[in-house]
Amino acid sequence: CCHPTISYRPIRPSDLEILEQIHGDIFPIRYESEFFQNVVHGRGIVAWAAVDHSRDDGKSDELIGFVTARVVLAKDSEIVDLLNYNSAESEWSLVYILTLGVIDSYRNLGIASSLILEVIKYASSIPTCQAVYLHVISYNIPAMHLYKKMSFKCIRRLPGFYLIDSKHYDAYLFVYFVKAC
Ligand code: ACO
């Protein structure tokens, strides 16, 4: 019984408070308030929200999950070596996923998978876009399973990439190729 009816929509300014709260709850890294402002106003960042329309607590439009991403130039990125890039391809771009999260009570329902599909669909709609990529902290097993299931390839390990409470943690770099390289 009672499968929630999840839908996906762009993030908007009214999502600011809850977006910031969920980031604070589920990520070990603190983000500047400027980051959240940029997300909700779409300044250099694209973002999607998941909401549960079947909620009857007056919160049927409140965020339960989100993904935030940025379009970057391939030539300025750390994965330019993975692409068959030469200077004639100076307009090539990539989509970099900044943050992805789903609140606890809505996990394992496929919501993060759907949010990633939104990003892949968006990246595929950009003619110059070659790939979607992201970093994940090395102990985050659920996230790594998710990316592998979504056909991302784990490309490299980056020692000490994250600094959290004065401690370094490795990251893995995952890439999903939108175009054959
Ligand atoms: N253990 C192992 N694998 C898991 C787990 C888990 N607890 N949870 C999800 N997965 C993997 C599985 O492969 C699963 O596929 P399956 O159900 O066929 O086995 C797959 O993820 C898809 O799961 P979804 O239901 O789509 O994922 P969900 O909506 O639960 O969200 C997420 C997953 C985003 C990792 C969630 O657990 C979360 O918000 N965690 C905290 C924040 C976080 O770690 N975000 C990602 C950091 S990396 C970044 O932001 C770029």
mmCIF file of C-alpha atoms and ligand atoms in Angstrom:
data_model
loop_
_atom_site.group_PDB
_atom_site.id
_atom_site.type_symbol
_atom_site.label_atom_id
_atom_site.label_comp_id
_atom_site.label_asym_id
_atom_site.label_seq_id
_atom_site.Cartn_x
_atom_site.Cartn_y
_atom_site.Cartn_z
ATOM 1 C CA CYS A 1 0.000 0.000 0.000
ATOM 2 C CA CYS A 2 0.797 3.770 -0.051
ATOM 3 C CA HIS A 3 3.521 4.105 -2.615
ATOM 4 C CA PRO A 4 4.428 7.787 -2.661
ATOM 5 C CA THR A 5 3.894 9.717 -5.882
ATOM 6 C CA ILE A 6 7.271 11.302 -6.502
ATOM 7 C CA SER A 7 7.663 14.016 -9.066
ATOM 8 C CA TYR A 8 10.635 16.017 -10.252
ATOM 9 C CA ARG A 9 10.819 19.737 -10.932
ATOM 10 C CA PRO A 10 13.452 22.482 -11.147
ATOM 11 C CA ILE A 11 14.563 23.968 -7.818
ATOM 12 C CA ARG A 12 13.199 27.447 -7.069
ATOM 13 C CA PRO A 13 13.797 30.268 -4.575
ATOM 14 C CA SER A 14 11.123 29.007 -2.151
ATOM 15 C CA ASP A 15 13.210 25.810 -1.700
ATOM 16 C CA LEU A 16 16.096 27.743 -0.107
ATOM 17 C CA GLU A 17 15.519 26.988 3.554
ATOM 18 C CA ILE A 18 14.789 23.280 3.251
ATOM 19 C CA LEU A 19 17.572 22.788 0.687
ATOM 20 C CA GLU A 20 20.077 24.284 3.111
ATOM 21 C CA GLN A 21 18.693 22.254 5.997
ATOM 22 C CA ILE A 22 18.929 18.922 4.157
ATOM 23 C CA HIS A 23 22.497 19.668 2.994
ATOM 24 C CA GLY A 24 23.410 20.384 6.620
ATOM 25 C CA ASP A 25 21.764 17.141 7.763
ATOM 26 C CA ILE A 26 23.261 14.709 5.256
ATOM 27 C CA PHE A 27 26.673 16.038 4.143
ATOM 28 C CA PRO A 28 29.859 16.146 6.222
ATOM 29 C CA ILE A 29 30.968 19.214 4.249
ATOM 30 C CA ARG A 30 29.622 22.725 4.966
ATOM 31 C CA TYR A 31 28.508 24.814 2.016
ATOM 32 C CA GLU A 32 28.498 28.630 1.931
ATOM 33 C CA SER A 33 25.134 30.363 1.897
ATOM 34 C CA GLU A 34 26.184 31.811 -1.464
ATOM 35 C CA PHE A 35 26.140 28.256 -2.840
ATOM 36 C CA PHE A 36 22.476 27.813 -1.866
ATOM 37 C CA GLN A 37 21.583 31.235 -3.261
ATOM 38 C CA ASN A 38 23.224 30.305 -6.551
ATOM 39 C CA VAL A 39 21.365 26.976 -6.621
ATOM 40 C CA VAL A 40 17.857 28.356 -6.040
ATOM 41 C CA HIS A 41 18.380 31.278 -8.416
ATOM 42 C CA GLY A 42 20.001 29.103 -11.094
ATOM 43 C CA ARG A 43 23.144 31.238 -11.148
ATOM 44 C CA GLY A 44 25.650 28.998 -12.906
ATOM 45 C CA ILE A 45 24.009 25.933 -11.388
ATOM 46 C CA VAL A 46 21.239 23.641 -12.584
ATOM 47 C CA ALA A 47 19.262 21.752 -9.979
ATOM 48 C CA TRP A 48 16.269 19.427 -9.702
ATOM 49 C CA ALA A 49 14.012 18.711 -6.781
ATOM 50 C CA ALA A 50 12.094 15.566 -5.887
ATOM 51 C CA VAL A 51 8.792 16.117 -4.063
ATOM 52 C CA ASP A 52 6.117 13.721 -2.783
ATOM 53 C CA HIS A 53 2.743 14.749 -4.179
ATOM 54 C CA SER A 54 0.904 12.118 -2.162
ATOM 55 C CA ARG A 55 1.866 13.684 1.196
ATOM 56 C CA ASP A 56 -1.172 14.945 3.044
ATOM 57 C CA ASP A 57 0.709 16.957 5.687
ATOM 58 C CA GLY A 58 0.677 20.160 3.638
ATOM 59 C CA LYS A 59 4.216 19.494 2.424
ATOM 60 C CA SER A 60 3.420 17.953 -0.934
ATOM 61 C CA ASP A 61 5.716 20.454 -2.650
ATOM 62 C CA GLU A 62 8.556 20.283 -0.106
ATOM 63 C CA LEU A 63 11.954 18.926 -1.167
ATOM 64 C CA ILE A 64 12.700 15.340 -0.235
ATOM 65 C CA GLY A 65 15.645 15.029 -2.610
ATOM 66 C CA PHE A 66 17.782 17.152 -4.901
ATOM 67 C CA VAL A 67 20.651 17.149 -7.325
ATOM 68 C CA THR A 68 22.811 20.177 -8.141
ATOM 69 C CA ALA A 69 25.211 20.424 -11.086
ATOM 70 C CA ARG A 70 27.334 22.831 -13.051
ATOM 71 C CA VAL A 71 28.347 22.971 -16.707
ATOM 72 C CA VAL A 72 32.133 23.266 -17.074
ATOM 73 C CA LEU A 73 34.446 23.552 -20.064
ATOM 74 C CA ALA A 74 36.117 20.238 -20.869
ATOM 75 C CA LYS A 75 39.487 21.872 -21.460
ATOM 76 C CA ASP A 76 39.517 23.356 -17.933
ATOM 77 C CA SER A 77 38.460 20.124 -16.259
ATOM 78 C CA GLU A 78 40.515 17.471 -14.524
ATOM 79 C CA ILE A 79 39.194 14.783 -16.909
ATOM 80 C CA VAL A 80 40.282 16.404 -20.180
ATOM 81 C CA ASP A 81 42.823 13.562 -20.542
ATOM 82 C CA LEU A 82 39.947 11.034 -20.746
ATOM 83 C CA LEU A 83 38.424 12.710 -23.776
ATOM 84 C CA ASN A 84 39.768 12.669 -27.311
ATOM 85 C CA TYR A 85 40.187 16.363 -26.910
ATOM 86 C CA ASN A 86 42.197 18.651 -29.138
ATOM 87 C CA SER A 87 42.133 22.425 -29.473
ATOM 88 C CA ALA A 88 39.517 22.214 -32.254
ATOM 89 C CA GLU A 89 37.130 21.012 -29.554
ATOM 90 C CA SER A 90 37.491 24.139 -27.432
ATOM 91 C CA GLU A 91 33.707 24.348 -26.943
ATOM 92 C CA TRP A 92 33.374 20.834 -25.464
ATOM 93 C CA SER A 93 31.641 20.841 -22.114
ATOM 94 C CA LEU A 94 30.912 18.533 -19.189
ATOM 95 C CA VAL A 95 28.278 18.441 -16.490
ATOM 96 C CA TYR A 96 29.738 18.203 -12.976
ATOM 97 C CA ILE A 97 27.412 16.950 -10.226
ATOM 98 C CA LEU A 98 28.032 18.991 -7.070
ATOM 99 C CA THR A 99 25.578 17.470 -4.594
ATOM 100 C CA LEU A 100 22.975 14.699 -4.624
ATOM 101 C CA GLY A 101 20.838 13.711 -1.682
ATOM 102 C CA VAL A 102 17.580 12.124 -0.568
ATOM 103 C CA ILE A 103 16.186 12.466 2.948
ATOM 104 C CA ASP A 104 16.372 9.338 5.094
ATOM 105 C CA SER A 105 12.705 8.365 5.052
ATOM 106 C CA TYR A 106 12.604 8.343 1.232
ATOM 107 C CA ARG A 107 15.751 6.321 0.517
ATOM 108 C CA ASN A 108 15.902 3.165 -1.585
ATOM 109 C CA LEU A 109 12.859 4.091 -3.647
ATOM 110 C CA GLY A 110 14.841 4.967 -6.766
ATOM 111 C CA ILE A 111 14.655 8.736 -6.222
ATOM 112 C CA ALA A 112 18.404 9.397 -6.512
ATOM 113 C CA SER A 113 18.478 7.219 -9.643
ATOM 114 C CA SER A 114 15.715 9.341 -11.196
ATOM 115 C CA LEU A 115 17.526 12.562 -10.250
ATOM 116 C CA ILE A 116 20.696 11.292 -11.945
ATOM 117 C CA LEU A 117 18.640 10.426 -15.036
ATOM 118 C CA GLU A 118 17.427 14.045 -15.116
ATOM 119 C CA VAL A 119 21.055 15.191 -15.145
ATOM 120 C CA ILE A 120 21.995 12.694 -17.867
ATOM 121 C CA LYS A 121 18.993 13.801 -19.950
ATOM 122 C CA TYR A 122 20.027 17.430 -19.524
ATOM 123 C CA ALA A 123 23.662 16.671 -20.435
ATOM 124 C CA SER A 124 22.506 14.739 -23.513
ATOM 125 C CA SER A 125 20.491 17.751 -24.652
ATOM 126 C CA ILE A 126 23.630 19.926 -24.785
ATOM 127 C CA PRO A 127 25.278 19.270 -28.165
ATOM 128 C CA THR A 128 28.779 20.079 -26.866
ATOM 129 C CA CYS A 129 28.498 17.956 -23.702
ATOM 130 C CA GLN A 130 30.743 14.893 -23.584
ATOM 131 C CA ALA A 131 30.207 13.478 -20.100
ATOM 132 C CA VAL A 132 28.770 13.811 -16.607
ATOM 133 C CA TYR A 133 31.243 13.429 -13.725
ATOM 134 C CA LEU A 134 31.448 13.734 -9.958
ATOM 135 C CA HIS A 135 33.514 13.017 -6.861
ATOM 136 C CA VAL A 136 32.465 10.744 -4.027
ATOM 137 C CA ILE A 137 34.186 10.288 -0.665
ATOM 138 C CA SER A 138 35.849 6.877 -0.469
ATOM 139 C CA TYR A 139 33.749 5.516 2.426
ATOM 140 C CA ASN A 140 30.373 6.277 0.811
ATOM 141 C CA ILE A 141 29.418 2.763 -0.285
ATOM 142 C CA PRO A 142 25.702 3.443 -1.042
ATOM 143 C CA ALA A 143 26.608 6.315 -3.367
ATOM 144 C CA MET A 144 29.287 4.283 -5.158
ATOM 145 C CA HIS A 145 26.826 1.403 -5.691
ATOM 146 C CA LEU A 146 24.346 3.887 -7.066
ATOM 147 C CA TYR A 147 26.784 5.411 -9.570
ATOM 148 C CA LYS A 148 27.977 1.992 -10.737
ATOM 149 C CA LYS A 149 24.377 0.874 -11.170
ATOM 150 C CA MET A 150 23.760 3.994 -13.267
ATOM 151 C CA SER A 151 26.694 2.958 -15.545
ATOM 152 C CA PHE A 152 29.162 5.557 -14.288
ATOM 153 C CA LYS A 153 32.760 4.344 -14.495
ATOM 154 C CA CYS A 154 35.093 4.756 -11.548
ATOM 155 C CA ILE A 155 38.094 6.387 -13.186
ATOM 156 C CA ARG A 156 40.538 7.245 -10.407
ATOM 157 C CA ARG A 157 41.213 7.545 -6.719
ATOM 158 C CA LEU A 158 42.269 10.992 -5.492
ATOM 159 C CA PRO A 159 44.257 10.736 -2.245
ATOM 160 C CA GLY A 160 43.335 13.307 0.415
ATOM 161 C CA PHE A 161 40.839 15.107 -1.858
ATOM 162 C CA TYR A 162 38.480 16.012 1.001
ATOM 163 C CA LEU A 163 39.455 17.807 4.210
ATOM 164 C CA ILE A 164 36.859 17.361 6.950
ATOM 165 C CA ASP A 165 37.490 18.386 10.568
ATOM 166 C CA SER A 166 41.247 18.512 9.884
ATOM 167 C CA LYS A 167 41.264 14.979 8.498
ATOM 168 C CA HIS A 168 41.935 14.035 4.872
ATOM 169 C CA TYR A 169 39.778 11.543 2.982
ATOM 170 C CA ASP A 170 40.262 10.073 -0.475
ATOM 171 C CA ALA A 171 37.747 10.590 -3.255
ATOM 172 C CA TYR A 172 36.755 8.505 -6.241
ATOM 173 C CA LEU A 173 36.089 10.166 -9.566
ATOM 174 C CA PHE A 174 33.112 8.728 -11.486
ATOM 175 C CA VAL A 175 32.341 9.517 -15.123
ATOM 176 C CA TYR A 176 29.331 8.814 -17.345
ATOM 177 C CA PHE A 177 30.068 9.321 -21.027
ATOM 178 C CA VAL A 178 27.213 10.967 -22.898
ATOM 179 C CA LYS A 179 29.027 10.636 -26.221
ATOM 180 C CA ALA A 180 31.368 7.885 -27.392
ATOM 181 C CA CYS A 181 34.932 9.043 -26.769
HETATM 182 N N1 ACO B 1 23.791 0.318 0.466
HETATM 183 C C1 ACO B 1 24.258 -0.084 -0.735
HETATM 184 N N2 ACO B 1 23.803 0.419 -1.912
HETATM 185 C C2 ACO B 1 22.843 1.347 -1.855
HETATM 186 C C3 ACO B 1 22.296 1.817 -0.637
HETATM 187 C C4 ACO B 1 22.804 1.247 0.560
HETATM 188 N N3 ACO B 1 22.356 1.647 1.762
HETATM 189 N N4 ACO B 1 21.379 2.757 -0.909
HETATM 190 C C5 ACO B 1 21.345 2.893 -2.246
HETATM 191 N N5 ACO B 1 22.225 2.037 -2.818
HETATM 192 C C6 ACO B 1 22.531 1.881 -4.236
HETATM 193 C C7 ACO B 1 22.006 0.574 -4.779
HETATM 194 O O1 ACO B 1 22.853 0.175 -5.840
HETATM 195 C C8 ACO B 1 20.654 0.992 -5.301
HETATM 196 O O2 ACO B 1 20.197 0.158 -6.295
HETATM 197 P P1 ACO B 1 19.283 -1.117 -5.912
HETATM 198 O O3 ACO B 1 18.134 -0.576 -5.135
HETATM 199 O O4 ACO B 1 18.912 -1.667 -7.244
HETATM 200 O O5 ACO B 1 20.163 -1.998 -5.102
HETATM 201 C C9 ACO B 1 20.975 2.314 -5.896
HETATM 202 O O6 ACO B 1 21.856 2.905 -4.954
HETATM 203 C C10 ACO B 1 19.780 3.227 -6.198
HETATM 204 O O7 ACO B 1 19.209 3.683 -5.049
HETATM 205 P P2 ACO B 1 18.174 4.861 -5.039
HETATM 206 O O8 ACO B 1 16.936 4.382 -4.331
HETATM 207 O O9 ACO B 1 18.009 5.483 -6.380
HETATM 208 O O10 ACO B 1 18.983 5.867 -4.101
HETATM 209 P P3 ACO B 1 18.389 6.769 -2.931
HETATM 210 O O11 ACO B 1 17.240 7.561 -3.441
HETATM 211 O O12 ACO B 1 18.186 5.950 -1.734
HETATM 212 O O13 ACO B 1 19.602 7.781 -2.682
HETATM 213 C C11 ACO B 1 21.780 8.413 -1.897
HETATM 214 C C12 ACO B 1 20.946 7.311 -2.587
HETATM 215 C C13 ACO B 1 21.665 9.710 -2.674
HETATM 216 C C14 ACO B 1 23.249 7.963 -1.877
HETATM 217 C C15 ACO B 1 21.227 8.578 -0.450
HETATM 218 O O14 ACO B 1 21.558 7.459 0.307
HETATM 219 C C16 ACO B 1 21.764 9.832 0.269
HETATM 220 O O15 ACO B 1 21.190 10.918 0.159
HETATM 221 N N6 ACO B 1 22.869 9.667 1.036
HETATM 222 C C17 ACO B 1 23.474 10.780 1.774
HETATM 223 C C18 ACO B 1 24.071 11.828 0.850
HETATM 224 C C19 ACO B 1 25.038 11.219 -0.144
HETATM 225 O O16 ACO B 1 25.816 10.321 0.169
HETATM 226 N N7 ACO B 1 24.996 11.700 -1.391
HETATM 227 C C20 ACO B 1 25.894 11.320 -2.490
HETATM 228 C C21 ACO B 1 27.232 11.926 -2.238
HETATM 229 S S1 ACO B 1 28.210 12.062 -3.705
HETATM 230 C C22 ACO B 1 27.725 13.523 -4.411
HETATM 231 O O17 ACO B 1 26.927 14.237 -3.872
HETATM 232 C C23 ACO B 1 28.287 13.906 -5.754
#
